[in-house]
Coordinates of C-alpha atoms in Angstrom, one line a residue:
M35 CA 31.3 116.7 106.9
R36 CA 31.1 113.2 108.4
R37 CA 33.4 112.7 111.4
L38 CA 36.5 110.6 110.8
G39 CA 35.9 107.0 111.7
A40 CA 32.2 107.5 112.5
Q41 CA 29.6 105.2 111.0
M42 CA 26.6 106.6 109.2
M43 CA 24.0 107.7 111.7
R44 CA 20.2 107.5 111.1
V45 CA 17.8 109.7 113.1
L46 CA 14.1 109.7 113.2
V47 CA 12.4 112.9 114.3
C48 CA 8.9 113.1 115.9
S49 CA 7.4 116.5 116.6
P50 CA 3.9 117.9 116.5
N51 CA 5.4 121.2 115.2
P52 CA 6.5 120.8 111.6
T53 CA 8.8 123.8 111.9
V54 CA 10.8 122.1 114.6
S55 CA 11.1 119.0 112.5
I56 CA 12.4 121.0 109.5
N57 CA 14.9 122.9 111.7
I58 CA 16.3 119.7 113.1
E59 CA 16.4 118.1 109.7
A60 CA 18.5 121.0 108.4
V61 CA 20.9 120.8 111.3
L62 CA 21.4 117.1 110.9
A63 CA 21.8 117.3 107.1
A64 CA 24.6 119.9 107.6
A65 CA 26.3 117.3 109.8
D66 CA 25.8 114.5 107.2
I67 CA 23.4 112.7 109.4
E68 CA 20.6 110.8 107.7
C69 CA 17.2 112.1 108.9
E70 CA 13.6 111.2 108.4
I71 CA 10.5 112.8 109.9
E72 CA 7.4 111.0 111.4
P73 CA 5.0 113.3 113.2
E74 CA 2.8 110.5 114.6
P75 CA 4.1 109.0 117.9
Q76 CA 2.7 105.6 117.3
A77 CA 4.2 105.3 113.8
F78 CA 7.4 106.8 115.2
G79 CA 7.6 104.0 117.7
S80 CA 6.8 101.3 115.1
L81 CA 9.6 102.6 112.7
L82 CA 12.1 102.6 115.5
F83 CA 11.1 99.1 116.5
R84 CA 11.8 97.9 113.0
D85 CA 15.2 99.5 112.9
P86 CA 17.0 99.3 116.3
D87 CA 20.1 101.2 115.0
T88 CA 18.1 104.4 114.4
I89 CA 18.2 107.1 117.1
G90 CA 14.8 108.7 117.9
I91 CA 14.4 112.4 118.6
F92 CA 11.1 113.7 119.8
L93 CA 9.6 117.0 121.0
A94 CA 7.3 117.2 124.0
L95 CA 5.2 120.4 124.3
W96 CA 3.9 120.1 127.8
P97 CA 5.0 118.8 131.2
G98 CA 4.8 115.0 131.6
S99 CA 4.3 114.2 128.0
A100 CA 8.0 113.4 127.4
A101 CA 7.9 110.8 130.2
K102 CA 4.6 109.4 129.1
M103 CA 5.7 108.9 125.5
C104 CA 9.1 107.4 126.6
R105 CA 7.3 105.0 128.9
E106 CA 4.9 103.9 126.2
W107 CA 7.6 103.2 123.7
R108 CA 9.7 101.3 126.2
I109 CA 6.7 99.2 127.2
A110 CA 6.2 98.5 123.5
D111 CA 9.8 97.1 123.5
V112 CA 11.4 100.0 121.5
R113 CA 15.1 99.7 122.5
N114 CA 16.5 102.5 120.4
P115 CA 18.3 105.4 121.9
L116 CA 15.7 108.1 122.6
F117 CA 16.5 111.8 122.8
A118 CA 13.8 113.9 124.4
L119 CA 13.5 117.6 123.6
V120 CA 11.2 119.3 126.0
D121 CA 9.8 122.7 125.2
E122 CA 11.4 125.3 127.4
Q123 CA 7.9 126.6 128.4
S124 CA 7.2 123.1 129.8
I125 CA 10.4 123.3 131.9
I126 CA 9.3 126.7 133.3
V127 CA 6.0 125.1 134.3
G128 CA 7.5 121.9 135.5
P129 CA 11.3 121.8 136.2
S130 CA 11.2 118.1 136.7
A131 CA 10.2 117.4 133.0
L132 CA 13.8 116.5 131.9
A133 CA 14.4 114.2 134.9
A134 CA 11.0 112.5 134.4
A135 CA 11.8 111.8 130.8
L136 CA 15.2 110.3 131.7
N137 CA 13.6 108.2 134.5
A138 CA 11.0 107.0 132.0
G139 CA 13.6 105.6 129.6
A140 CA 15.0 108.6 127.6
D141 CA 18.8 108.3 126.9
D142 CA 19.1 112.1 126.8
A143 CA 16.8 115.0 127.5
Q144 CA 17.4 118.7 126.8
P145 CA 15.3 121.8 126.6
W146 CA 14.1 123.0 123.2
P147 CA 15.3 125.1 121.5
I148 CA 18.8 123.6 121.6
N149 CA 22.0 124.8 119.9
G150 CA 22.6 122.9 116.7
A151 CA 26.2 122.0 117.4
E152 CA 25.3 120.7 120.9
L153 CA 22.4 118.6 119.4
V154 CA 24.8 117.0 116.9
A155 CA 27.5 116.4 119.6
R156 CA 24.9 114.7 121.9
L157 CA 23.7 112.5 119.1
F158 CA 27.3 111.3 118.4
A159 CA 27.7 110.6 122.1
L160 CA 24.5 108.5 122.0
Q161 CA 25.8 106.6 119.0
R162 CA 29.1 105.9 120.8
R163 CA 27.3 104.6 123.9
Q164 CA 25.1 102.5 121.7
R165 CA 28.0 101.0 119.9
D166 CA 30.4 100.5 122.8
G167 CA 27.8 99.5 125.4
N168 CA 25.9 97.0 123.4
P169 CA 27.9 94.2 121.8
S170 CA 26.5 93.0 118.5
I171 CA 26.2 89.4 119.7
I172 CA 26.7 87.5 123.0
Q173 CA 27.8 83.9 122.6
L174 CA 25.9 81.3 124.5
P175 CA 26.3 77.5 124.3
G176 CA 24.4 76.5 121.1
C177 CA 23.1 79.9 120.3
V178 CA 23.8 83.6 120.3
L179 CA 22.0 86.6 121.8
R180 CA 21.6 89.7 119.6
P181 CA 21.0 92.5 122.2
S182 CA 19.9 95.0 119.6
T183 CA 16.9 92.9 118.6
G184 CA 16.5 90.7 121.7
E185 CA 16.8 87.5 119.7
L186 CA 18.2 84.2 120.9
V187 CA 19.3 82.5 117.7
G188 CA 20.1 78.8 117.8
D189 CA 20.5 76.1 115.2
T190 CA 16.8 75.2 115.2
A191 CA 15.1 78.1 117.1
K192 CA 14.9 81.8 117.2
I193 CA 13.3 83.1 120.4
H194 CA 12.4 86.7 121.2
L195 CA 13.4 88.2 124.6
T196 CA 11.6 91.2 126.1
H197 CA 13.6 94.3 126.7
Q198 CA 14.0 93.6 130.5
E199 CA 15.1 90.0 129.8
T200 CA 17.7 91.2 127.3
V201 CA 19.0 93.8 129.7
L202 CA 19.3 91.3 132.5
L203 CA 21.0 88.6 130.4
T204 CA 23.4 91.1 128.9
A205 CA 24.3 92.4 132.4
L206 CA 25.0 88.8 133.6
A207 CA 27.0 87.9 130.5
A208 CA 29.2 90.9 131.0
R209 CA 30.5 89.4 134.2
P210 CA 31.1 85.7 133.3
G211 CA 31.9 83.5 136.4
L212 CA 31.3 86.4 138.8
I213 CA 28.4 86.7 141.2
V214 CA 25.9 89.4 140.2
T215 CA 23.7 90.4 143.2
K216 CA 20.0 91.0 142.9
A217 CA 20.7 94.7 143.7
M218 CA 23.0 94.9 140.7
C219 CA 20.4 93.2 138.6
M220 CA 17.8 95.8 139.8
L221 CA 20.2 98.6 138.9
A222 CA 20.6 97.2 135.4
L223 CA 16.9 96.7 135.0
Y224 CA 15.6 100.0 136.5
N225 CA 18.6 102.3 136.6
G226 CA 18.1 103.0 140.3
R227 CA 14.4 103.7 140.0
D228 CA 12.3 102.1 142.7
E229 CA 9.7 100.6 140.3
A230 CA 9.5 97.0 141.4
H231 CA 10.2 94.6 144.3
V232 CA 13.5 92.8 144.2
K233 CA 11.7 89.5 143.7
I234 CA 11.0 90.6 140.1
V235 CA 14.5 89.5 139.4
D236 CA 13.6 85.9 140.2
V237 CA 10.7 86.2 137.8
F238 CA 12.9 87.4 135.0
V239 CA 15.5 84.7 135.6
C240 CA 12.8 82.0 135.6
K241 CA 11.5 83.2 132.2
L242 CA 15.0 83.6 130.8
R243 CA 15.9 80.0 131.8
K244 CA 12.9 78.6 129.9
K245 CA 13.8 80.6 126.8
I246 CA 17.5 79.7 127.0
A247 CA 16.7 76.0 127.4
A248 CA 14.5 76.2 124.3
A249 CA 17.3 77.8 122.3
T250 CA 20.1 75.6 123.6
G251 CA 18.5 72.2 123.8
G252 CA 18.0 72.2 127.5
L253 CA 21.1 73.9 128.8
D254 CA 21.2 76.8 131.3
V255 CA 23.7 79.6 131.7
I256 CA 22.4 81.3 134.8
E257 CA 23.5 79.7 138.1
T258 CA 21.7 80.7 141.4
V259 CA 24.2 81.4 144.2
W260 CA 22.0 81.1 147.2
G261 CA 21.9 84.2 149.4
Q262 CA 24.1 86.1 147.0
G263 CA 22.7 86.4 143.5
F264 CA 23.4 84.8 140.1
R265 CA 26.4 83.8 138.1
F266 CA 26.7 83.5 134.3
I267 CA 28.2 80.2 133.1
P268 CA 29.6 80.8 129.6
D269 CA 29.8 77.1 128.7
G270 CA 26.4 76.3 130.1
Y271 CA 25.3 73.4 132.3
A272 CA 22.5 70.9 132.4
P273 CA 20.1 71.6 135.3
S274 CA 19.0 68.8 137.6
F275 CA 15.3 67.9 138.0
S276 CA 13.5 66.0 140.7
Q277 CA 11.5 62.8 140.0
F278 CA 8.4 65.0 139.8
G279 CA 9.9 67.1 137.0
Q280 CA 10.6 70.1 139.1
R281 CA 13.9 71.9 138.8
V282 CA 16.4 71.3 141.6
P283 CA 17.5 74.7 143.0
G284 CA 20.9 75.9 141.7

C-alpha cells in the first residue's frame, strides 16, 4: 500500500545477478513502488540521466566496484540518488567498501542481502531528501535554474550546467545575501573529501559567471567578497569591465 501523502516512486535496479534483481523487484512491488531492471551499468546510467527523478539501486559483487561505478556515473553527470548494495562477502574481504561507495557519490550504501522492510524505508528516506533538499527551481534574474537537470532557462537561452556547477550555485542561492566561504563551497562540492585544491572553487565560479551572463543577458549573481568568499545576489548586478575588456574584481 502506498504511504499516505507519498508521491509515486520510480526505481531502476542494476545487478549482474538476475535473482537479486527479481527479489528486489518483488519487494518494491509489494510496497507499490514502480521498478524496472537494467543489468548493464552503462545503460543503467543512461536511463537515470534521462530521468533525474528515478532512484538507482545497484549491486556490487566485489570490493571497490561500488565506488568505481558510482564515480563513473557521477563523472557522467548522473545526478539521481544512488543506493549501493554491496555483497556481504565483499564487506568481509574489504570492510571499507560501504564507506568507499559513499565517498564516491552513493547516497546510501548497505550490505546485501538486506531486509526488505529496511530497503523500502531507506528508499522513502532518499525520496524525502531528494524532494526537500532540492528545490524544483531557483529563481535568478531573467532565468531560472532547474537543479534536477542542471539547466539555466532564460527567455532566449537554455544552458546546461555540470553537476559541480549546479551544486555550487544551489549552495550559494540557499544563502542569499550571506557570505559563503570557500571552505563551505568545498564542503558542498566534495562533502568533506580532500579531492581538490580550494582554488577549484574560483574555477567553478568563473565558469558559472560566464554561463549565468549568457542566460541573463550579461548579469551576474555571484559577488566576490575578497578574503572571505562569495555572496549570492538574488536581484543580480551588472559587473564592471576595464577598458581592455577584462572583468573588474568584485
